[in-house]
Short mmCIF file of N, CA and C in Angstrom, two decimals:
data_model
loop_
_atom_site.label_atom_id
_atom_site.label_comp_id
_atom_site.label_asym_id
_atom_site.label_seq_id
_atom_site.Cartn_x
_atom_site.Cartn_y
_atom_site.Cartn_z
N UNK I 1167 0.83 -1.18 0.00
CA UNK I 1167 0.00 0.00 0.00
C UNK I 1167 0.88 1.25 0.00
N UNK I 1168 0.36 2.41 -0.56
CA UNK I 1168 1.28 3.56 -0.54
C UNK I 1168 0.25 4.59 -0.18
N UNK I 1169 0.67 5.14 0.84
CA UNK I 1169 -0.16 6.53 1.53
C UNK I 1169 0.22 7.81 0.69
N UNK I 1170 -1.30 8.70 1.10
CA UNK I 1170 -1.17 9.59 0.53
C UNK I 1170 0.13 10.66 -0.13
N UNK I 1171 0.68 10.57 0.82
CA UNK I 1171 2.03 11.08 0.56
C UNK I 1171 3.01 10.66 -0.57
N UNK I 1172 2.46 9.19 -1.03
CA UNK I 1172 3.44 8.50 -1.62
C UNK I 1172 4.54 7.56 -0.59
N UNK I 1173 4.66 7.26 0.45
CA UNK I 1173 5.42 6.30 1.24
C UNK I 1173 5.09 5.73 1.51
N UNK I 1174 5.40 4.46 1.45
CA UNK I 1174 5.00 3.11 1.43
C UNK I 1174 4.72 2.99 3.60
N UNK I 1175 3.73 2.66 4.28
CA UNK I 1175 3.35 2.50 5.98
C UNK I 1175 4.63 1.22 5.87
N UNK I 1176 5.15 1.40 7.14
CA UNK I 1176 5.81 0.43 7.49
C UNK I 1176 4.58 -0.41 8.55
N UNK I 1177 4.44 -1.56 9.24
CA UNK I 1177 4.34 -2.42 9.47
C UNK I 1177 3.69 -1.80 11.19
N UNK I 1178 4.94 -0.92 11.33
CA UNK I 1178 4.45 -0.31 13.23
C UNK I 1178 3.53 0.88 12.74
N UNK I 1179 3.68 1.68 11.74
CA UNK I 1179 2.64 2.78 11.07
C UNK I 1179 1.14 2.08 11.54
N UNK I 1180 1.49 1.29 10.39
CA UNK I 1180 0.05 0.83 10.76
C UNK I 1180 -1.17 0.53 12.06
N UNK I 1181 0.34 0.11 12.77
CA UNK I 1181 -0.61 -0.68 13.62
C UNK I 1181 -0.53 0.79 14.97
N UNK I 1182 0.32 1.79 14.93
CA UNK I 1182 -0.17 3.05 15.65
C UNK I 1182 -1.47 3.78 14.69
N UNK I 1183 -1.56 3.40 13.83
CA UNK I 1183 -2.84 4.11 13.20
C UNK I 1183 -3.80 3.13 13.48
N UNK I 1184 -3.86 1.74 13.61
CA UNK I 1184 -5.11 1.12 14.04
C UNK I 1184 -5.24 1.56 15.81
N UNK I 1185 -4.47 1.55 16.37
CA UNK I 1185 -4.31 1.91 17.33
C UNK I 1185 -4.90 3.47 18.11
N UNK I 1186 -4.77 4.02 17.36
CA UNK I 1186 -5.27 5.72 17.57
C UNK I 1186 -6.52 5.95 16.54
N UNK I 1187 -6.96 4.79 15.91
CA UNK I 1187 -8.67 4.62 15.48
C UNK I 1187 -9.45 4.11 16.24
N UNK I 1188 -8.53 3.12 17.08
CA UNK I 1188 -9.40 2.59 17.70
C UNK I 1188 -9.75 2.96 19.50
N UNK I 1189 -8.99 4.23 19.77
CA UNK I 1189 -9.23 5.25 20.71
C UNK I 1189 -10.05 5.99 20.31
N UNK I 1190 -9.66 6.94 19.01
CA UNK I 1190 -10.24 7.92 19.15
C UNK I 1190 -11.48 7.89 18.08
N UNK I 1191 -11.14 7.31 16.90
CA UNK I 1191 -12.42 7.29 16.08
C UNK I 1191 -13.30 6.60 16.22
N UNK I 1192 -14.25 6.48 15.54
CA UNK I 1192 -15.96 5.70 15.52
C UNK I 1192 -15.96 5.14 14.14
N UNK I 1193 -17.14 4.40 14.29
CA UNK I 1193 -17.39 3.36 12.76
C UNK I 1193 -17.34 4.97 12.19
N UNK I 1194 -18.05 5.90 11.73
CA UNK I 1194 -18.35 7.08 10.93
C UNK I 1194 -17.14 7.31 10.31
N UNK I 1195 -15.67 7.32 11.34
CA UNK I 1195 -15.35 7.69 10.88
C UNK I 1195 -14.52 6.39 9.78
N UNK I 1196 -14.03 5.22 10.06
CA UNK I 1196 -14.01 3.86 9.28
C UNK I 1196 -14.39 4.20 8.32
N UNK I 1197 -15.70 4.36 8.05
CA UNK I 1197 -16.78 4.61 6.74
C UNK I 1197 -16.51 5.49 5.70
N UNK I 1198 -15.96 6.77 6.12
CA UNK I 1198 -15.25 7.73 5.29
C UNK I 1198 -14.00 7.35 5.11
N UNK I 1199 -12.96 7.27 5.88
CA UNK I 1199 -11.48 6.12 5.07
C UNK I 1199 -12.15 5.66 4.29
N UNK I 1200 -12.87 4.50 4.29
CA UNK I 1200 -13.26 3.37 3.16
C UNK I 1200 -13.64 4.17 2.23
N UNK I 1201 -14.68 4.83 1.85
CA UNK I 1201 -14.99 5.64 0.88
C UNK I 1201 -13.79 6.89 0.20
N UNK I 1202 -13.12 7.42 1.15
CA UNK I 1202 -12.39 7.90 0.69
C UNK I 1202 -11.07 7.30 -0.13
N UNK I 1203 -10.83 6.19 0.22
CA UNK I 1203 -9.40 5.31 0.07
C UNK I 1203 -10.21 4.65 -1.06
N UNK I 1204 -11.47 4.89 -1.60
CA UNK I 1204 -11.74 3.87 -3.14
C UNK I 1204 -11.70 2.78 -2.49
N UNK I 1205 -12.24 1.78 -1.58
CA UNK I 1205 -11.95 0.70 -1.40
C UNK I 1205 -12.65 -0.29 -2.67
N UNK I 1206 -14.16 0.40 -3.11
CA UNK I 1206 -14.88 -0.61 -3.97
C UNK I 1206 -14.21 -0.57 -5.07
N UNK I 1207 -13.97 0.66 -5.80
CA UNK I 1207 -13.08 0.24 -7.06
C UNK I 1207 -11.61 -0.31 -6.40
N UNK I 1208 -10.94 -0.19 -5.66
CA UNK I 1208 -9.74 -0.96 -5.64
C UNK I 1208 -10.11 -2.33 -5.45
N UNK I 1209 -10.65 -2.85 -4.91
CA UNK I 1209 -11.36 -4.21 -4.54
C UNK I 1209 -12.03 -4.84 -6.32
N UNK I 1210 -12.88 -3.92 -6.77
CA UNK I 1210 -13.03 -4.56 -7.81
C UNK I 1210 -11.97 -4.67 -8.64
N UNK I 1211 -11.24 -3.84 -8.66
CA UNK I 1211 -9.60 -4.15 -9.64
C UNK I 1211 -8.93 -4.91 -9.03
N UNK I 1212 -8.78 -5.79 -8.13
CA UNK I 1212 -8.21 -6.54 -7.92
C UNK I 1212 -9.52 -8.19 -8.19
N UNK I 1213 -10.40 -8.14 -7.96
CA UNK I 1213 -11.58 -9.28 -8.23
C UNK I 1213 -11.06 -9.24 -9.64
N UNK I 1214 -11.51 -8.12 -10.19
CA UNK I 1214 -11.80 -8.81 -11.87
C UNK I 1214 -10.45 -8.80 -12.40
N UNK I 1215 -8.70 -9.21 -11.81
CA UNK I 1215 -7.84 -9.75 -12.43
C UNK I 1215 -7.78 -10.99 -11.69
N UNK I 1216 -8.53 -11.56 -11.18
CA UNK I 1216 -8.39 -12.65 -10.31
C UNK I 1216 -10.11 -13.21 -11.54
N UNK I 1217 -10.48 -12.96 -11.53
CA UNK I 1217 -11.80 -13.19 -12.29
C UNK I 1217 -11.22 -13.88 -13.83
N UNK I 1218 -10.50 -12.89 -14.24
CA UNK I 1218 -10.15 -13.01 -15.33
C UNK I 1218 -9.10 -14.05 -15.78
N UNK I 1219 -8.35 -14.23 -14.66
CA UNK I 1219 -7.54 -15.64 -14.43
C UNK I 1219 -8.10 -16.38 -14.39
N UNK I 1220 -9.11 -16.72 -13.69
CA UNK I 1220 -9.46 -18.15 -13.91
C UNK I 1220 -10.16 -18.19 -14.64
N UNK I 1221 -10.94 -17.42 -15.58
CA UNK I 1221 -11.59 -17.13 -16.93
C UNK I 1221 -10.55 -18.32 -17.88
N UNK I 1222 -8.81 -18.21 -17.73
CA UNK I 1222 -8.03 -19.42 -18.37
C UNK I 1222 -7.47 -19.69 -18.00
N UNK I 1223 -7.60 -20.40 -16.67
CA UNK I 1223 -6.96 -21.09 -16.15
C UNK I 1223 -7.50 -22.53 -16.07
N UNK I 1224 -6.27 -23.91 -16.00
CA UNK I 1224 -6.29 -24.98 -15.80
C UNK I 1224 -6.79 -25.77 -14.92
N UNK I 1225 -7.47 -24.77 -14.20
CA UNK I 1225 -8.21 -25.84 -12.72
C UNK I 1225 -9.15 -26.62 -13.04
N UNK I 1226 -9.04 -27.70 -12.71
CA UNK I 1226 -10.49 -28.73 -13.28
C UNK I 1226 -11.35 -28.58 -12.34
N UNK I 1227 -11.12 -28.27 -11.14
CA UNK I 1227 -12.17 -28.34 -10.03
C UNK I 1227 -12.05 -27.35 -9.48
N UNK I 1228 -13.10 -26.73 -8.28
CA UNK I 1228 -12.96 -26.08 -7.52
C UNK I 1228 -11.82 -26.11 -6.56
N UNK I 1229 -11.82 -27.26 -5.90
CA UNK I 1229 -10.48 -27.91 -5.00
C UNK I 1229 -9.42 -27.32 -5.30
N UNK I 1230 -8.96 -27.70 -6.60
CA UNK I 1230 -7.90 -27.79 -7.03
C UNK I 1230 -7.58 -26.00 -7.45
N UNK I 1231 -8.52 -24.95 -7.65
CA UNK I 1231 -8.62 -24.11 -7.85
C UNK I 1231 -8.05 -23.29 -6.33
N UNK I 1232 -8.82 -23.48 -5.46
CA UNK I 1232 -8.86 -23.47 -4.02
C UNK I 1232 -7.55 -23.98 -3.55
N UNK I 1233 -6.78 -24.85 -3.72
CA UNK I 1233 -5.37 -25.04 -3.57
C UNK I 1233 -4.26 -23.93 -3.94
N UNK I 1234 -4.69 -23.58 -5.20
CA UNK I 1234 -3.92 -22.01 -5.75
C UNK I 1234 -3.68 -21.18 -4.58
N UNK I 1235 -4.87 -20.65 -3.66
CA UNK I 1235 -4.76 -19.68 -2.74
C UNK I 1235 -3.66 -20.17 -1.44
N UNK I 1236 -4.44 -21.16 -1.26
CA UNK I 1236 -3.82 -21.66 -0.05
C UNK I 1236 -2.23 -21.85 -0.03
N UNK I 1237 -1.30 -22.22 -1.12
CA UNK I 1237 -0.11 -22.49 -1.54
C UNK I 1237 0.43 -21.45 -1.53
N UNK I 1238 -0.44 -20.31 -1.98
CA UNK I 1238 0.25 -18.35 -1.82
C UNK I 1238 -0.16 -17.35 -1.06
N UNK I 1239 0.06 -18.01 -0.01
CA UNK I 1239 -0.51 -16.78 1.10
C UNK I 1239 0.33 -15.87 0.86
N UNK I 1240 -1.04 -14.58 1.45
CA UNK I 1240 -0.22 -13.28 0.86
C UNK I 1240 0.01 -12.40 1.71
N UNK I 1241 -0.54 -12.72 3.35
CA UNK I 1241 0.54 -11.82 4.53
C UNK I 1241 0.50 -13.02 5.35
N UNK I 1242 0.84 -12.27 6.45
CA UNK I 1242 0.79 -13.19 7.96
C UNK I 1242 -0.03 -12.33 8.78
N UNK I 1243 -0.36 -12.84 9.34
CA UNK I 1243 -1.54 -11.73 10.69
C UNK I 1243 -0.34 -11.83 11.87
N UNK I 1244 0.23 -10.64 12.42
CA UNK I 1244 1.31 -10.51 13.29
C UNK I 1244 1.16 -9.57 14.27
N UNK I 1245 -0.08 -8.78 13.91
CA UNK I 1245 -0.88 -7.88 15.17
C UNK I 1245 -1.00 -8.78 16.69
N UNK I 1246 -0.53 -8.74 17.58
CA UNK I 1246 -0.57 -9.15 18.84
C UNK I 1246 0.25 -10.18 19.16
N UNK I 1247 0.26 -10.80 20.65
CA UNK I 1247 1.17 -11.38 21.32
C UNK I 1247 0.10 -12.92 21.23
N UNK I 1248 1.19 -13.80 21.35
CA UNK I 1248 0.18 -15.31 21.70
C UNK I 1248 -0.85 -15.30 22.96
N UNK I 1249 -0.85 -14.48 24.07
CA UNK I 1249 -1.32 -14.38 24.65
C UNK I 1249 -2.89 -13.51 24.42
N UNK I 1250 -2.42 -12.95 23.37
CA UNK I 1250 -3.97 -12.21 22.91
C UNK I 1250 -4.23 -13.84 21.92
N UNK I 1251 -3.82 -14.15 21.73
CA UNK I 1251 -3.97 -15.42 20.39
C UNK I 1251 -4.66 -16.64 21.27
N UNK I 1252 -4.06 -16.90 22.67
CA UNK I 1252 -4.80 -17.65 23.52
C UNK I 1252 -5.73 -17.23 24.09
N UNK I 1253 -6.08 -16.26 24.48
CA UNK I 1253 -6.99 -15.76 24.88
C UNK I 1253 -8.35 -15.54 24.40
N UNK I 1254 -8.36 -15.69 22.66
CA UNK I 1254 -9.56 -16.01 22.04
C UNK I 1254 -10.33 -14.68 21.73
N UNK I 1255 -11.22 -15.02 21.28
CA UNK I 1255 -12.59 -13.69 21.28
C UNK I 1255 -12.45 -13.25 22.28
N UNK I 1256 -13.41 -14.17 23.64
CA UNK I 1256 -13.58 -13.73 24.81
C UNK I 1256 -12.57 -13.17 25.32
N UNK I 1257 -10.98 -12.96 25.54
CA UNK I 1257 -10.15 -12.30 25.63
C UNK I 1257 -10.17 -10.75 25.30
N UNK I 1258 -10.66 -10.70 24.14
CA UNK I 1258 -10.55 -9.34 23.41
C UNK I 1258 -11.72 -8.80 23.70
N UNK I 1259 -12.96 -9.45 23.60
CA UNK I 1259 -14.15 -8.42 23.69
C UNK I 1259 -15.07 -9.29 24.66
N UNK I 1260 -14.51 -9.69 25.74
CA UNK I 1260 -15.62 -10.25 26.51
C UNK I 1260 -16.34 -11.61 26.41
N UNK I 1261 -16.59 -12.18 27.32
CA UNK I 1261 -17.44 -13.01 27.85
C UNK I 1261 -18.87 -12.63 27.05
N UNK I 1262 -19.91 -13.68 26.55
CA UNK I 1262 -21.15 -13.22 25.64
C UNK I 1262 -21.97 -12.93 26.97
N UNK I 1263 -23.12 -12.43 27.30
CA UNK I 1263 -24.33 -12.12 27.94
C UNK I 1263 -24.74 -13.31 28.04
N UNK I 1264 -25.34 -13.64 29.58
CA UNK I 1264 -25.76 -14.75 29.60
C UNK I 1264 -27.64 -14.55 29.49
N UNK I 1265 -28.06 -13.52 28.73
CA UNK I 1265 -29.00 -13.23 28.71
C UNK I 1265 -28.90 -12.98 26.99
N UNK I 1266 -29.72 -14.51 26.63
CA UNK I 1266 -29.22 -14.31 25.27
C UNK I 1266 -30.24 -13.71 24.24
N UNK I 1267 -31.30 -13.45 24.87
CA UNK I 1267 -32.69 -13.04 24.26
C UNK I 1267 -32.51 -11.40 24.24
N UNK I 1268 -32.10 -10.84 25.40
CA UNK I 1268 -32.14 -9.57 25.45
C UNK I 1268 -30.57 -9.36 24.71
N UNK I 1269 -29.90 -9.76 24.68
CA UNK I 1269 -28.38 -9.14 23.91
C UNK I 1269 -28.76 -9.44 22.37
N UNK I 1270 -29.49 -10.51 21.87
CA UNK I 1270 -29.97 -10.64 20.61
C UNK I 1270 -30.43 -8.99 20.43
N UNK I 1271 -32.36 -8.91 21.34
CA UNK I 1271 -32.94 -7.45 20.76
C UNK I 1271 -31.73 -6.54 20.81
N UNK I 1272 -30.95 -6.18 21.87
CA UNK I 1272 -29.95 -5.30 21.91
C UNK I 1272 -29.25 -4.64 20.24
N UNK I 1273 -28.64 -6.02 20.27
CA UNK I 1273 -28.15 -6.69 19.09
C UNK I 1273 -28.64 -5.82 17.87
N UNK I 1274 -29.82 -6.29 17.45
CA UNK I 1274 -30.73 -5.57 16.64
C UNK I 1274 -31.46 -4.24 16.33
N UNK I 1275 -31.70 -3.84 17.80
CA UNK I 1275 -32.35 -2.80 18.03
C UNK I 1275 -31.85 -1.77 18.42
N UNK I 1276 -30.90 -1.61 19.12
CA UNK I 1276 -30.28 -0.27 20.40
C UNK I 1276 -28.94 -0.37 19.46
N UNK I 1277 -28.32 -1.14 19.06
CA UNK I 1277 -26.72 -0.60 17.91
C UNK I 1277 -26.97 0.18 17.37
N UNK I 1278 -25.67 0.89 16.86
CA UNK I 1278 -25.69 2.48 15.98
C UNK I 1278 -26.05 1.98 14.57
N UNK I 1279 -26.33 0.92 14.16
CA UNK I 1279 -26.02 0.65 12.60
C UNK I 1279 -27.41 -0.15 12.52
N UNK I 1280 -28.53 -0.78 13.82
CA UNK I 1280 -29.81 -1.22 13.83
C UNK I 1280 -30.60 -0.33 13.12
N UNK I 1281 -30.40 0.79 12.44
CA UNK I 1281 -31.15 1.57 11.60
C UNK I 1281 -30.99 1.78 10.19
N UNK I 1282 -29.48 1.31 10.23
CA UNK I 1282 -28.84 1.61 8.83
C UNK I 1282 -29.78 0.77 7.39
N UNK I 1283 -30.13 1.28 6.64
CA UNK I 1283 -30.62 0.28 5.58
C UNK I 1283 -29.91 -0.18 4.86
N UNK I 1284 -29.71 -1.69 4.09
CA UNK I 1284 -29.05 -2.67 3.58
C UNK I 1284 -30.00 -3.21 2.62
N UNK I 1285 -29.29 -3.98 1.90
CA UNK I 1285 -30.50 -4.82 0.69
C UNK I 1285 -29.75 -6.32 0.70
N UNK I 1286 -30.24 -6.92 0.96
CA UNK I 1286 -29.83 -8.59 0.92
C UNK I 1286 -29.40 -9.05 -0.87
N UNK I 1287 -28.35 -9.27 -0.90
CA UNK I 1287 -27.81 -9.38 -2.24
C UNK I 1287 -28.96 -10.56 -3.20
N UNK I 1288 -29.36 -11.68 -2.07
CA UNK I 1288 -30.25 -12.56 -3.21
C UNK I 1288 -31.63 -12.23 -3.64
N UNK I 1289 -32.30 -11.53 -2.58
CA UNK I 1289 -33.64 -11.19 -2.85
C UNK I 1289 -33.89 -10.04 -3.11
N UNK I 1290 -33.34 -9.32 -2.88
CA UNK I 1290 -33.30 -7.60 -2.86
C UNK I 1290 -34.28 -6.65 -2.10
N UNK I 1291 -34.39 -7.59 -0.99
CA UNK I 1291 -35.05 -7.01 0.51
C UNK I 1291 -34.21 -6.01 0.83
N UNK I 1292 -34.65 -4.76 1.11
CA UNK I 1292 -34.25 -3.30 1.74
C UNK I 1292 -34.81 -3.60 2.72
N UNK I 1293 -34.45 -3.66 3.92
CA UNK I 1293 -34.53 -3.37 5.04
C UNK I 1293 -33.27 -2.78 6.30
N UNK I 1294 -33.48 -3.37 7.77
CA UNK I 1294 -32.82 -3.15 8.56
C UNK I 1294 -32.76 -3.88 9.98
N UNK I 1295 -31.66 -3.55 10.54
CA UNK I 1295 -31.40 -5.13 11.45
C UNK I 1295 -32.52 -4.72 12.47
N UNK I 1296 -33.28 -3.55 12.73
CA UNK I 1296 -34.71 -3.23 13.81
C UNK I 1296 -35.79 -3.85 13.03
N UNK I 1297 -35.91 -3.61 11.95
CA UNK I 1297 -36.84 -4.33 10.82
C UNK I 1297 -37.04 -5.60 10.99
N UNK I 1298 -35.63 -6.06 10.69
CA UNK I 1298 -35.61 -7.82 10.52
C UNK I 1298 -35.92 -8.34 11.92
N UNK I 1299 -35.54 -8.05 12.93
CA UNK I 1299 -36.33 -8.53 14.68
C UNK I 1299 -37.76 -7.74 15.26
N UNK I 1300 -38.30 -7.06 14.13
CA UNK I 1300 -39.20 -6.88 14.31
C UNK I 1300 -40.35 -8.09 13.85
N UNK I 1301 -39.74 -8.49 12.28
CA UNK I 1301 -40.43 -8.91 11.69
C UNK I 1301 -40.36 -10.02 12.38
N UNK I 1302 -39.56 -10.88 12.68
CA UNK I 1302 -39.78 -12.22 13.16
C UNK I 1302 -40.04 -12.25 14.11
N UNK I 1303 -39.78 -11.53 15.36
CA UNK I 1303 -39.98 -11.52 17.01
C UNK I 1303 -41.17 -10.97 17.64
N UNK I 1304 -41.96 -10.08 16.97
CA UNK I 1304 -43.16 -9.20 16.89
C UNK I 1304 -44.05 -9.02 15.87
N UNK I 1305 -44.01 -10.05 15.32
CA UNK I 1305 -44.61 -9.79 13.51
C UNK I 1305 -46.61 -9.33 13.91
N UNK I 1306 -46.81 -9.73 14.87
CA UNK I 1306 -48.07 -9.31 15.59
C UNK I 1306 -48.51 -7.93 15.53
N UNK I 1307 -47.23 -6.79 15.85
CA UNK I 1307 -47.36 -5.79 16.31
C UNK I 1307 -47.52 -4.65 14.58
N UNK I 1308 -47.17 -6.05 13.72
CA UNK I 1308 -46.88 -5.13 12.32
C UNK I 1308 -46.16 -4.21 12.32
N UNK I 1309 -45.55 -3.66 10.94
CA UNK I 1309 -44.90 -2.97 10.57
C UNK I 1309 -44.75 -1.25 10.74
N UNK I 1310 -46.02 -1.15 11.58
CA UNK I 1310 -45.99 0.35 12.10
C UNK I 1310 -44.81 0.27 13.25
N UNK I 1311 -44.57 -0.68 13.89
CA UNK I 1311 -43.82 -0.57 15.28
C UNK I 1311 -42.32 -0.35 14.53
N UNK I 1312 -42.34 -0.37 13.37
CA UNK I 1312 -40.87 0.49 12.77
C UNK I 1312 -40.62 1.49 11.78
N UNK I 1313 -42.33 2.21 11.82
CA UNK I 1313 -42.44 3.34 10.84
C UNK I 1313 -42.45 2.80 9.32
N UNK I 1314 -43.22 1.94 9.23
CA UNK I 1314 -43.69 1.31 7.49
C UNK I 1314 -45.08 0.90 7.55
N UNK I 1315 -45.63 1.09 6.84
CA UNK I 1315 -47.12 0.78 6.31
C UNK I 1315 -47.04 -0.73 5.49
N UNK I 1316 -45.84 -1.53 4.97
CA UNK I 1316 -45.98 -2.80 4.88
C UNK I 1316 -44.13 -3.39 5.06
N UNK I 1317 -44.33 -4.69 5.28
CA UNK I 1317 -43.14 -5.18 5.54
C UNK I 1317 -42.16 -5.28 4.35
N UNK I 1318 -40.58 -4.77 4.37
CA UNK I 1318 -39.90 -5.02 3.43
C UNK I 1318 -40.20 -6.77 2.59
N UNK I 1319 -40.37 -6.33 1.27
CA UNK I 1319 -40.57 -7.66 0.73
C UNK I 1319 -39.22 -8.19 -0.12
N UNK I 1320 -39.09 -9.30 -1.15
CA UNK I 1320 -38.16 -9.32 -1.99
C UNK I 1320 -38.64 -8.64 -3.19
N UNK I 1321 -37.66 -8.13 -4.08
CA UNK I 1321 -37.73 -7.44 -5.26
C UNK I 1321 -37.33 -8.51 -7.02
N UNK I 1322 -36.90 -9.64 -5.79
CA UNK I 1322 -35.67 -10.57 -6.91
C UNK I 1322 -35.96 -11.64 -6.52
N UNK I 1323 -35.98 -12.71 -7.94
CA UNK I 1323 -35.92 -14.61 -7.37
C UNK I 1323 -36.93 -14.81 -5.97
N UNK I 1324 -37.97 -14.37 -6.50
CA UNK I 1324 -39.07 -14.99 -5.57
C UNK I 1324 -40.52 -15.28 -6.12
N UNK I 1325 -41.12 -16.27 -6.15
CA UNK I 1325 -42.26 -16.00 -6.85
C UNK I 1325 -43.00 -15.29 -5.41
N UNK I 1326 -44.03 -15.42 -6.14
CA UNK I 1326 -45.38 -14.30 -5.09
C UNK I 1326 -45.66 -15.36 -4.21
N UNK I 1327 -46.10 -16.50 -4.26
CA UNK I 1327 -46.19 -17.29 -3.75
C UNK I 1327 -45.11 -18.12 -2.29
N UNK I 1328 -44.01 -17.58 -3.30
CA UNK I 1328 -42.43 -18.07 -2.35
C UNK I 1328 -42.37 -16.89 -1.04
N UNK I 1329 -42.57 -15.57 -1.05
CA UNK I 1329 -42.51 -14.52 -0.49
C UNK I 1329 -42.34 -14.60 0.63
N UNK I 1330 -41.31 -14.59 1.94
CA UNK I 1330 -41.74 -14.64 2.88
C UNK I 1330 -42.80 -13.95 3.63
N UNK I 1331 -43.34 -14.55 4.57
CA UNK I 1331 -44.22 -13.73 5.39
C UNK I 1331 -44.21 -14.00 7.01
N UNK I 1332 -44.74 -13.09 7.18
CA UNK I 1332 -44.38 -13.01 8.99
C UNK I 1332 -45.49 -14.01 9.60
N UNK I 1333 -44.76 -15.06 10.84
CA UNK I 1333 -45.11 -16.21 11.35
C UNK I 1333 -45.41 -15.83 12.36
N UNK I 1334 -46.25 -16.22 13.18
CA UNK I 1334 -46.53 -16.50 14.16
C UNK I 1334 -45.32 -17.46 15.47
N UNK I 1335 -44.78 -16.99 16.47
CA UNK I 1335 -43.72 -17.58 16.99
C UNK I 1335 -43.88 -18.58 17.52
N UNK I 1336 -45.68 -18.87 17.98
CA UNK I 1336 -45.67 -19.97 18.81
C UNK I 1336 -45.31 -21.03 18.28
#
């Protein structure tokens, strides 16, 4: 990678800049890097020469395709001590809630991003993660209890018939 400046981050750069993001900034600000740094077109320029390789390439199978990667790894993950490495998830961010119903709604409902709207790549449901635990956990209360007059539906690969619809939990 080469920063704005043109100089290539050394290795400790980095990891004082993950370091002083992860004090002082917020997802918001994550979101603007990404957008600003081109991540989707850099990401797609790198997919579609990888696309385009195996467009002629010799792999007879997936497997064997899938072996390619694995044979060329392309960093090492070297951020932390074995002791963060033994220590697991729960090490880094805690023990889960032993209250798994309410950290679910939490989950869904009270996060900064439970509002954000998304579209599910197969069906092309617009919705949101308050939406989606509405719909299944309260589907009773309908779609007013999240400011809509009907429930996000699919747009794509569904017949009318296939459509989901909101169940009853018992």
């Amino acid at each position: 990678r080469i920063s704005r400046d043109g100089i290539p981050p050394t290795s400790q750069m980095q990891l004082e800049f993950a370091r002083s993001l992860g004090k002082s900034g917020s997802r918001d600000v994550v979101l603007e890097l990404l957008r600003d740094g081109d991540v989707t077109s850099t990401l797609a320029d790198r997919l579609w020469k990888e696309f385009s390789q195996v467009a002629v390439s010799s792999a007879a199978t997936g497997e064997e395709w899938n072996t390619k990667f694995s044979e060329q790894g392309q960093f090492d993950m070297t951020f932390g001590t074995m002791d963060i490495f033994f220590g697991g998830l729960e090490g880094l961010i805690g023990s889960p809630s032993v209250h798994v119903l309410a950290a679910m709604r939490a989950e869904h409902c009270d996060a900064p991003d439970s509002t954000i709207k998304w579209t599910t790549g197969n069906y092309g449901v617009e919705t949101t993660a308050r939406t989606e635990w509405c719909f299944v956990y309260s589907p009773e209360e309908g779609p007013k209890q999240v400011g809509l007059t009907s429930w996000p539906t699919e747009t794509k690969n569904a017949d009318e018939h296939k459509r989901r619809k909101p169940r009853d939990r018992s």
